[in-house]
């Protein structure tokens, strides 16, 4: 039975690749004919299953964790395609298992959407979980961010050994109180950086109150610059150059370090760990740098007010052409009100060259109220992008975009330039 | 001596009740006042603060259910002040969570009773479905009102208040009738965040005009930025048109 279902799954996988279809379909087929496939395949892994969840930064953090663990000589299975539902995991497994259903890996590191993770952990208890944050880009799915917290809480409670938590996010840190025997490990920020990462309760900038850190953190991000960062680990400050851009990614690097250190435990090769971190490239659409007409073009994914604020803070506005593309499709979130909690004043001097996407006019209106000049409003992303590139000769470009807007931008860019494709 | 043209906007409980762009409503009032030649002053009131004097417009937003619990005691202490100001014709905009607490009570789904401050003749009952999505409503006073709702409380109006608008798309106050929001004196209450004022400048201008008349006896805009206002009205209209076509 199992060989049969794997064979069928692999066939569907090849067929859907030929057809250029979605990554989850073969997983769906296997789920139907062999519901125990995932559990059975992951059950034998020597280091078990490690889950990464939270509202933001899952993809990049998972990628970092995988590369950090590989630097320690571990063989890691992961769901790379970003299809982070159960059937996405099944589809990814199909590509890796042999026909007898054996997965040649030491550990599975899985990115799981918070709502789906709840079902997943009932099926397979993770040995380790990493919970990143509870930000409000999913309110139209979950209603309240307190509800999202409860979803993460159930992942933590299903974990068998260690839960790694963000000390600076009060909702995530509070999950420690609900644990039933699991060990809690924290990653955190130096006090000097806390105001740089406002959480949703501190959205009204001037009133941001830095929370006094009470828990000891395994990894603390001490300093961030555009090219490197300092992490405090084992009482020592390690300065590391980074290819990742954006301060949110670098805070997630602290999360990934703490997670990898937790999983590897003893016999950790710290030099190899930091060398691997320095070499991590951004994940699909997350702070990617491309080249168009001989000029660098950066894609910055923005999904919620904290992320957009950090995006604006991470990159100097000076010397760049700027485009903003805002869609309100289901995957972006339909509610546009979050744009009003982003402060756009840093763009006022240079202005914004093109505003695009389904909700281009909401965005333009937002910018107008912050006195930011907008040169072109073009809701159609293809036309907006063409205009943006044409109007930016000899100038580096940067595009802030929501998720589906990013997919559209990438699709158009791939006609003009080489864009990295994640298989 | 230069003429006093300051208008003081007070945002209520920005820490607990600012979950979805309520700051946008404050910003819109602030900028439009500036463009009309007034001098906006923005202040915040959080639990435990001293209530400031000479307030001209009050804006209150939505929060999580847990946020409502945090502020409820402080709000009760503030009730006489807010009631007095509302009766006196002070313009107020209350959205979602604070809209609910401006009524008589909010009875949660579990049966707990959170008392309101009774400025609005209405009551809210926690429901088992959450009403989420784009909303289009129509008001005699303000025309089409566009926004986004996200609430589980269902509000039922008493005879002492009028609805703000009638629902064309979405749910509004509850799943039983097609009303949205409430109107009483110069208080505008609504479930729509979205944010409400950017795409519905007629409501912003109503609040501004009432504030100016209450303070100075008349509304006398000195439009120093005609160009800004013209561009703004075009952008608001385009944003409204696009929002109106989006799926629920």
XYZ file of C-alpha atoms in Angstrom:
671
model
C 0.000 0.000 0.000
C 2.655 2.512 0.974
C 4.855 1.857 -2.060
C 1.778 2.139 -4.200
C 0.700 5.494 -2.791
C 4.232 6.870 -3.040
C 4.459 5.753 -6.632
C 1.117 7.361 -7.439
C 2.166 10.523 -5.634
C 5.455 10.702 -7.507
C 3.636 10.213 -10.799
C 1.185 13.007 -10.024
C 4.133 15.144 -9.005
C 5.904 14.637 -12.334
C 2.657 15.190 -14.211
C 1.825 18.405 -12.396
C 5.374 19.670 -12.985
C 4.993 19.052 -16.717
C 1.701 20.869 -16.593
C 3.337 23.700 -14.629
C 0.807 23.159 -11.882
C 0.795 23.959 -8.171
C 3.105 22.342 -5.666
C 0.384 20.977 -3.388
C -1.666 18.806 -5.767
C 0.447 15.630 -5.443
C 0.315 16.081 -1.684
C -3.443 16.274 -1.878
C -3.584 13.028 -3.836
C -1.366 11.197 -1.335
C -3.360 12.617 1.586
C -6.471 11.095 0.056
C -5.128 7.623 -0.687
C -2.608 7.320 2.177
C -3.506 9.625 5.090
C -0.758 8.208 7.332
C 1.994 8.966 4.811
C 3.459 12.063 6.495
C 3.409 10.709 10.035
C 4.941 7.386 9.029
C 7.682 8.985 6.964
C 8.710 11.519 9.594
C 8.457 9.150 12.556
C 11.878 7.559 12.085
C 13.988 10.710 11.824
C 16.767 10.587 14.443
C 16.246 14.218 15.547
C 12.520 14.298 14.888
C 10.549 17.261 13.583
C 11.209 20.962 14.192
C 8.436 23.443 13.424
C 8.801 27.157 12.630
C 5.678 29.262 13.007
C 4.513 32.813 13.695
C 2.797 35.444 11.606
C 5.883 36.823 9.884
C 9.309 35.759 8.710
C 8.664 32.000 8.621
C 10.093 31.409 5.143
C 13.370 33.255 5.644
C 13.844 31.908 9.162
C 13.195 28.328 8.090
C 15.733 28.729 5.304
C 18.260 30.052 7.835
C 17.607 27.226 10.289
C 18.125 24.651 7.532
C 21.408 26.168 6.428
C 22.624 26.555 10.013
C 21.871 22.905 10.780
C 23.538 21.799 7.546
C 26.668 23.662 8.686
C 26.667 21.262 11.637
C 26.761 18.281 9.306
C 23.075 17.402 9.608
C 20.946 16.191 6.726
C 17.825 18.310 6.750
C 14.472 17.798 5.079
C 12.376 20.959 4.614
C 9.278 22.192 2.783
C 11.060 24.640 0.542
C 8.322 25.557 -1.852
C 6.634 27.780 0.678
C 3.475 25.684 0.459
C 3.331 25.334 4.207
C 0.110 23.406 4.612
C 0.005 19.687 5.376
C -0.393 18.783 1.726
C 2.582 21.001 0.898
C 4.659 18.987 3.334
C 3.372 15.761 1.760
C 4.262 17.064 -1.704
C 7.775 18.020 -0.588
C 8.228 14.602 1.035
C 7.214 12.853 -2.183
C 10.150 14.458 -3.931
C 12.590 13.158 -1.326
C 11.524 9.683 -0.241
C 12.605 6.526 -2.006
C 9.975 4.121 -3.262
C 9.985 2.231 0.029
C 9.013 5.465 1.744
C 12.333 6.064 3.466
C 13.466 9.654 3.979
C 17.222 10.053 4.139
C 17.489 12.867 6.682
C 18.396 13.531 10.334
C 15.672 16.052 10.965
C 12.703 17.735 9.289
C 12.510 21.530 9.654
C 9.049 22.618 8.613
C 7.567 26.045 8.068
C 3.930 25.860 9.148
C 1.186 28.382 8.790
C -0.152 29.004 12.310
C -3.701 27.838 11.599
C -2.579 24.702 9.786
C 0.138 23.964 12.314
C -2.569 23.309 14.877
C -3.832 20.373 12.799
C -0.350 19.263 11.846
C 0.906 18.956 15.430
C -2.059 16.737 16.289
C -0.801 14.362 13.611
C 2.914 14.700 14.351
C 4.261 16.072 17.608
C 7.314 18.235 16.915
C 10.309 17.730 19.137
C 11.224 21.415 18.798
C 9.232 24.504 17.886
C 10.261 28.077 17.129
C 7.583 30.735 17.562
C 8.514 34.033 15.973
C 5.863 36.682 16.489
C 2.194 37.602 16.499
C 1.760 40.526 14.158
C -1.508 41.778 12.829
C -1.330 41.047 9.122
C -3.755 38.160 9.498
C -6.580 39.876 11.307
C -9.027 39.299 8.511
C -8.388 35.579 8.892
C -8.278 35.270 12.655
C -10.280 38.274 13.847
C -8.042 39.092 16.778
C -4.324 38.672 17.297
C -5.075 37.152 20.719
C -6.640 34.284 18.775
C -3.437 33.873 16.757
C -1.554 33.682 20.050
C -3.747 30.790 21.147
C -2.941 28.949 17.898
C 0.779 29.297 18.590
C 0.167 28.223 22.166
C -1.261 24.919 20.998
C 1.858 24.312 18.862
C 3.994 24.946 21.943
C 1.930 22.585 24.075
C 2.167 19.817 21.484
C 5.966 20.111 21.368
C 7.748 17.295 23.161
C 11.074 18.897 24.148
C 11.941 22.556 23.641
C 10.081 25.667 22.579
C 12.097 28.661 21.389
C 10.299 31.956 21.988
C 10.654 35.615 21.054
C 11.316 37.368 24.347
C 10.393 40.785 22.907
C 6.920 39.936 21.675
C 4.730 39.989 24.788
C 2.187 37.582 23.276
C 4.837 35.060 22.252
C 6.849 35.390 25.477
C 3.631 34.857 27.444
C 3.234 31.422 25.879
C 5.869 30.234 28.365
C 3.184 30.387 31.082
C 1.053 27.811 29.309
C 3.743 25.169 28.797
C 3.250 21.764 30.337
C 6.786 20.612 30.973
C 8.517 21.745 27.792
C 11.750 23.667 28.149
C 11.539 27.328 27.056
C 14.494 29.026 25.361
C 14.452 32.677 24.296
C 15.949 34.907 21.648
C 15.897 38.643 22.190
C 17.076 42.150 21.533
C 19.421 44.418 23.378
C 17.526 47.209 25.169
C 19.017 49.752 22.746
C 17.206 48.067 19.829
C 13.765 47.531 21.339
C 12.299 50.783 20.081
C 13.404 49.792 16.550
C 11.020 46.833 16.614
C 7.660 48.178 17.698
C 5.129 45.475 18.403
C 1.453 45.964 17.799
C 0.787 47.406 21.226
C 3.392 50.055 20.665
C 2.257 51.144 17.245
C 1.795 54.719 18.320
C 5.520 55.381 18.039
C 6.189 58.081 20.602
C 4.602 56.105 23.383
C 6.542 52.905 22.717
C 7.516 51.512 26.055
C 10.435 49.163 25.982
C 9.580 46.030 27.910
C 12.122 45.137 30.522
C 13.546 41.783 29.572
C 13.210 39.406 32.456
C 14.184 36.119 30.865
C 17.718 35.198 30.021
C 18.014 34.824 26.236
C 20.176 32.233 24.482
C 20.896 34.661 21.624
C 20.598 38.460 21.834
C 20.815 40.744 18.824
C 22.995 43.586 20.064
C 23.610 45.815 17.062
C 22.458 46.004 13.439
C 23.940 47.840 10.469
C 23.241 47.625 6.752
C 25.997 45.058 6.287
C 26.613 43.279 9.581
C 25.301 42.570 13.062
C 26.458 41.686 16.582
C 24.968 38.709 18.389
C 25.575 37.982 22.060
C 25.990 34.234 22.514
C 27.519 32.384 25.482
C 28.626 35.704 26.961
C 30.555 36.632 23.835
C 29.738 39.168 21.117
C 30.056 37.725 17.597
C 30.186 40.203 14.748
C 28.907 38.686 11.505
C 28.653 40.077 7.995
C 25.271 39.303 6.436
C 23.865 38.929 2.960
C 20.370 39.230 4.373
C 18.987 42.727 4.322
C 16.436 44.338 6.566
C 16.492 44.498 10.336
C 13.527 42.134 10.679
C 15.484 39.421 8.865
C 18.428 40.008 11.151
C 16.269 39.660 14.253
C 14.991 36.422 12.741
C 18.642 35.406 12.386
C 18.838 35.562 16.183
C 15.787 33.283 16.253
C 17.373 30.851 13.809
C 20.637 30.815 15.775
C 18.829 30.066 19.028
C 16.825 27.308 17.333
C 19.844 25.695 15.682
C 21.803 25.851 18.949
C 18.895 24.235 20.771
C 18.539 21.434 18.240
C 22.249 20.696 17.931
C 22.813 20.947 21.669
C 26.270 19.693 22.599
C 29.210 19.528 20.172
C 28.161 22.693 18.406
C 30.658 24.131 15.943
C 30.039 27.824 16.602
C 32.445 29.079 13.924
C 30.740 26.991 11.264
C 27.362 28.212 12.513
C 28.232 31.889 12.096
C 29.995 31.262 8.797
C 26.803 29.638 7.492
C 24.720 32.545 8.764
C 26.932 35.026 6.935
C 26.265 33.158 3.691
C 22.482 32.827 3.904
C 20.824 34.421 0.878
C 17.356 35.953 1.165
C 14.419 33.646 0.435
C 12.036 34.004 -2.482
C 10.778 37.605 -2.638
C 12.081 38.481 0.812
C 14.562 41.293 0.330
C 15.836 39.834 -2.936
C 18.252 41.867 -4.964
C 17.952 41.607 -8.748
C 19.530 43.464 -11.632
C 17.453 45.296 -14.213
C 19.012 47.450 -16.965
C 22.306 47.220 -15.114
C 20.775 48.665 -11.957
C 20.066 46.873 -8.687
C 16.396 46.310 -7.952
C 15.287 45.250 -4.484
C 11.995 43.594 -3.658
C 10.775 44.229 -0.120
C 7.757 42.198 0.950
C 5.420 44.151 3.243
C 2.467 42.517 4.966
C 1.696 44.483 8.121
C 2.486 47.824 9.752
C 5.460 46.591 11.790
C 7.005 44.980 8.720
C 6.447 48.012 6.520
C 7.869 50.313 9.190
C 10.930 48.148 9.557
C 11.264 47.931 5.783
C 11.326 51.704 5.548
C 13.813 51.916 8.413
C 16.068 49.210 7.013
C 16.787 50.853 3.707
C 17.970 54.401 3.176
C 15.470 56.205 0.921
C 18.192 58.412 -0.504
C 19.532 57.549 -3.962
C 16.758 55.116 -4.879
C 13.690 55.159 -7.066
C 10.736 53.812 -5.121
C 7.665 51.869 -6.163
C 4.924 50.609 -3.847
C 2.518 47.886 -5.018
C -0.439 47.062 -2.775
C -2.900 44.263 -3.515
C -5.800 43.181 -1.312
C -6.277 39.633 -2.540
C -7.032 36.891 -0.026
C -3.338 36.042 0.445
C -2.503 39.699 1.107
C -5.363 40.331 3.505
C -8.403 42.263 2.329
C -8.258 44.933 5.009
C -6.290 47.997 4.031
C -6.473 49.923 7.303
C -3.029 48.760 8.393
C -1.466 51.182 5.910
C -2.548 53.963 8.270
C -0.291 52.623 11.023
C 2.816 52.966 8.873
C 4.719 56.227 9.020
C 5.818 57.211 5.495
C 7.531 60.492 6.299
C 10.964 59.077 5.441
C 9.822 58.957 1.805
C 8.683 62.587 1.748
C 11.933 64.031 0.484
C 12.498 61.730 -2.482
C 8.832 60.978 -3.118
C 7.433 57.770 -4.565
C 7.810 57.193 -8.293
C 5.044 54.678 -8.901
C 2.169 53.475 -6.752
C 0.534 50.350 -8.131
C -1.657 47.355 -7.331
C -5.389 46.860 -6.798
C -5.356 49.305 -3.904
C -3.039 51.849 -5.518
C -5.443 54.678 -4.690
C -5.667 53.731 -1.013
C -1.875 53.835 -0.925
C -1.676 57.144 -2.793
C -4.223 58.617 -0.407
C -2.187 57.405 2.547
C 0.967 59.001 1.140
C -0.856 62.256 0.445
C -1.783 62.526 4.123
C 1.919 62.177 4.999
C 2.840 64.851 2.417
C 4.748 62.334 0.292
C 4.702 63.296 -3.398
C 3.613 60.526 -5.807
C 4.615 60.780 -9.459
C 2.514 58.032 -11.077
C -0.512 56.060 -9.949
C -1.042 52.955 -12.097
C -3.164 50.155 -10.569
C -2.081 47.689 -13.264
C 1.185 46.181 -12.002
C 2.549 45.294 -15.451
C 2.110 48.854 -16.688
C 3.230 50.333 -13.385
C 6.435 48.281 -13.396
C 7.250 49.173 -17.006
C 6.786 52.831 -16.213
C 8.905 52.529 -13.066
C 11.832 50.919 -14.890
C 11.599 53.358 -17.802
C 11.549 56.363 -15.477
C 14.518 55.187 -13.396
C 17.480 55.184 -15.797
C 20.808 54.847 -14.006
C 19.179 54.751 -10.560
C 18.907 51.789 -8.168
C 15.305 50.721 -7.633
C 13.316 49.435 -4.710
C 9.815 47.989 -4.705
C 7.746 47.559 -1.539
C 5.008 45.042 -2.305
C 2.368 42.865 -0.699
C 2.532 39.117 -1.315
C 0.448 38.743 -4.489
C 1.807 42.029 -5.807
C 5.272 40.562 -5.341
C 4.296 37.485 -7.351
C 3.030 39.735 -10.142
C 6.169 41.882 -10.059
C 8.395 38.805 -10.173
C 6.451 37.362 -13.090
C 6.937 40.545 -15.080
C 10.564 40.921 -14.045
C 11.364 37.396 -15.180
C 10.566 38.592 -18.695
C 13.196 41.321 -18.345
C 15.853 39.856 -16.081
C 17.025 36.618 -14.530
C 15.017 35.933 -11.392
C 15.983 33.186 -8.976
C 13.417 30.421 -9.087
C 12.831 28.228 -6.068
C 12.022 24.713 -7.236
C -2.484 89.565 18.234
C -3.037 86.661 15.893
C -6.390 84.975 15.857
C -6.635 81.703 17.770
C -7.348 78.904 15.308
C -6.252 75.899 17.321
C -8.418 72.791 17.409
C -7.503 70.108 19.917
C -8.029 66.480 18.873
C -7.986 63.905 21.639
C -7.378 60.242 20.856
C -8.856 57.978 23.519
C -6.826 54.995 24.726
C -4.447 54.764 21.752
C -2.511 52.015 23.462
C -5.342 49.535 23.918
C -7.785 50.825 21.330
C -5.845 51.337 18.132
C -5.775 47.913 16.601
C -6.568 48.692 13.036
C -5.534 52.028 11.710
C -7.480 54.242 14.085
C -4.502 56.555 14.017
C -5.489 57.183 10.388
C -8.649 58.912 11.559
C -6.650 61.240 13.794
C -4.158 61.935 11.024
C -6.908 62.792 8.552
C -8.486 65.276 10.962
C -5.117 66.780 11.728
C -4.101 67.261 8.094
C -7.475 68.528 6.897
C -7.561 71.062 9.739
C -4.143 72.240 8.599
C -5.258 72.495 4.995
C -8.318 74.523 6.104
C -6.013 76.959 7.868
C -6.561 75.762 11.458
C -3.835 74.682 13.859
C -4.422 71.108 14.968
C -3.115 69.913 18.320
C -3.196 66.164 18.924
C -3.261 64.760 22.437
C -3.655 61.255 23.744
C -5.567 59.979 26.719
C -4.570 56.637 28.221
C -5.894 54.904 31.323
C -4.798 56.811 34.426
C -4.027 60.078 32.621
C -5.526 63.405 33.650
C -8.256 64.373 31.183
C -7.032 67.446 29.265
C -8.926 70.736 29.170
C -10.260 72.459 26.029
C -10.772 69.350 23.940
C -12.515 70.043 20.595
C -12.788 66.637 18.882
C -12.604 63.157 20.423
C -11.572 60.068 18.450
C -11.777 56.549 19.858
C -10.853 53.321 18.142
C -11.197 49.588 18.262
C -9.248 47.098 20.280
C -9.169 43.457 21.090
C -11.684 42.129 23.595
C -8.804 41.981 26.085
C -8.105 45.694 25.465
C -11.713 46.546 26.306
C -11.355 44.746 29.608
C -8.175 46.693 30.426
C -9.769 50.122 29.902
C -13.253 49.459 31.243
C -12.690 50.696 34.791
C -10.949 53.863 33.663
C -13.684 54.510 31.123
C -16.318 54.291 33.849
C -14.518 57.033 35.773
C -14.389 59.114 32.623
C -18.073 58.546 31.859
C -19.517 61.759 33.412
C -16.950 63.902 31.573
C -17.619 62.249 28.215
C -21.396 62.299 28.722
C -21.275 66.018 29.525
C -19.190 66.772 26.430
C -21.418 64.687 24.153
C -24.554 66.451 25.445
C -22.777 69.761 24.896
C -22.335 68.964 21.203
C -18.663 68.049 21.169
C -17.964 66.123 17.951
C -16.802 62.585 18.596
C -15.910 59.663 16.371
C -15.979 56.248 18.018
C -15.131 53.090 16.116
C -15.712 49.406 16.849
C -14.613 48.671 20.431
C -15.231 52.155 21.781
C -18.464 52.359 19.796
C -19.623 49.293 21.730
C -18.569 50.791 25.056
C -20.358 54.084 24.273
C -23.587 52.070 24.492
C -25.279 50.716 27.615
C -23.374 47.447 27.837
C -21.500 44.728 25.991
C -22.625 41.276 26.984
C -19.926 38.841 25.911
C -20.600 35.501 24.296
C -19.778 33.850 27.635
C -22.388 35.992 29.398
C -20.102 38.474 31.164
C -21.444 42.014 31.256
C -19.020 44.830 30.425
C -20.807 48.068 31.320
C -20.721 50.874 28.760
C -21.062 54.588 29.419
C -24.529 54.973 27.953
C -23.950 57.970 25.672
C -25.606 55.975 22.905
C -28.943 54.233 23.397
C -27.845 50.779 22.233
C -26.598 47.446 23.485
C -24.135 44.914 22.164
C -24.233 41.142 22.458
C -21.250 38.915 21.731
C -22.037 36.627 18.806
C -20.608 33.306 17.752
C -19.718 34.433 14.251
C -17.197 37.081 13.478
C -18.322 39.633 10.922
C -15.332 40.413 8.740
C -15.024 42.054 5.350
C -15.476 45.057 3.105
C -18.570 47.122 3.738
C -20.517 49.554 1.606
C -23.239 51.516 3.340
C -25.301 54.553 2.484
C -26.130 57.460 4.755
C -28.559 60.304 4.065
C -26.186 62.657 5.809
C -22.841 61.562 4.338
C -23.609 59.641 1.143
C -21.844 56.337 0.473
C -19.642 55.186 3.355
C -16.872 52.678 2.578
C -14.949 50.666 5.119
C -14.000 47.325 6.588
C -15.585 45.553 9.536
C -14.130 42.970 11.932
C -16.204 42.330 15.050
C -18.046 39.594 16.898
C -20.285 41.891 18.954
C -23.729 42.536 17.484
C -25.176 45.932 18.279
C -28.886 46.758 18.507
C -29.989 50.374 18.489
C -32.656 51.787 20.820
C -35.062 54.596 19.956
C -32.684 57.235 21.328
C -30.228 56.990 18.433
C -30.400 56.847 14.675
C -28.308 54.499 12.572
C -25.380 56.103 10.776
C -26.089 54.310 7.528
C -27.898 51.492 5.777
C -25.902 48.478 4.649
C -25.551 47.620 0.945
C -22.666 45.144 1.266
C -21.535 43.480 4.484
C -23.260 43.155 7.856
C -22.860 46.347 9.925
C -24.367 46.527 13.411
C -25.738 42.988 13.431
C -26.972 40.147 11.273
C -30.663 40.961 11.925
C -31.261 44.438 10.484
C -29.343 46.344 7.841
C -28.185 49.260 9.971
C -24.596 50.381 10.421
C -23.252 52.611 13.176
C -25.110 55.180 15.215
C -25.659 58.943 15.251
C -26.456 61.080 18.299
C -25.944 64.861 18.556
C -22.439 65.293 17.093
C -21.323 61.770 17.917
C -20.597 59.516 14.935
C -20.226 55.835 15.812
C -19.341 53.033 13.415
C -18.002 49.512 13.113
C -16.003 50.501 10.050
C -12.331 51.028 10.494
C -10.718 50.811 7.193
C -9.749 53.621 8.260
C -13.079 55.404 8.153
C -12.132 59.031 7.567
C -9.592 58.807 4.707
C -12.111 57.334 2.297
C -15.058 59.162 3.812
C -13.918 62.779 4.034
C -17.508 64.023 4.370
C -17.517 62.633 7.923
C -14.142 64.216 8.675
C -15.413 67.568 7.479
C -18.588 67.213 9.558
C -16.492 66.702 12.710
C -14.196 69.601 11.823
C -17.047 71.960 11.054
C -18.892 71.131 14.288
C -15.694 71.588 16.283
C -14.994 74.983 14.707
C -18.563 76.191 15.236
C -18.580 74.999 18.831
C -15.320 76.751 19.586
C -15.347 79.862 17.407
C -19.016 80.293 16.488
C -18.394 79.652 12.794
C -16.466 77.473 10.384
C -14.245 79.687 8.259
C -11.822 77.652 6.213
C -8.883 79.543 4.818
C -7.935 77.120 2.102
C -4.300 77.893 1.741
C -3.829 74.648 -0.148
C -6.589 74.464 -2.734
C -4.378 72.213 -4.822
C -3.892 69.752 -1.966
C -7.614 69.644 -1.267
C -8.465 69.092 -4.933
C -5.922 66.273 -5.249
C -7.141 64.791 -2.005
C -10.737 64.751 -3.085
C -9.775 63.039 -6.358
C -7.697 60.398 -4.533
C -10.451 59.741 -1.962
C -12.990 59.316 -4.734
C -10.778 56.876 -6.686
C -9.984 54.905 -3.503
C -13.729 54.716 -2.770
C -14.519 53.491 -6.258
C -11.886 50.760 -6.090
C -12.902 49.720 -2.570
C -16.540 49.513 -3.638
C -15.699 46.926 -6.282
C -13.708 44.608 -4.049
C -15.047 41.277 -2.822
C -16.543 41.136 0.625
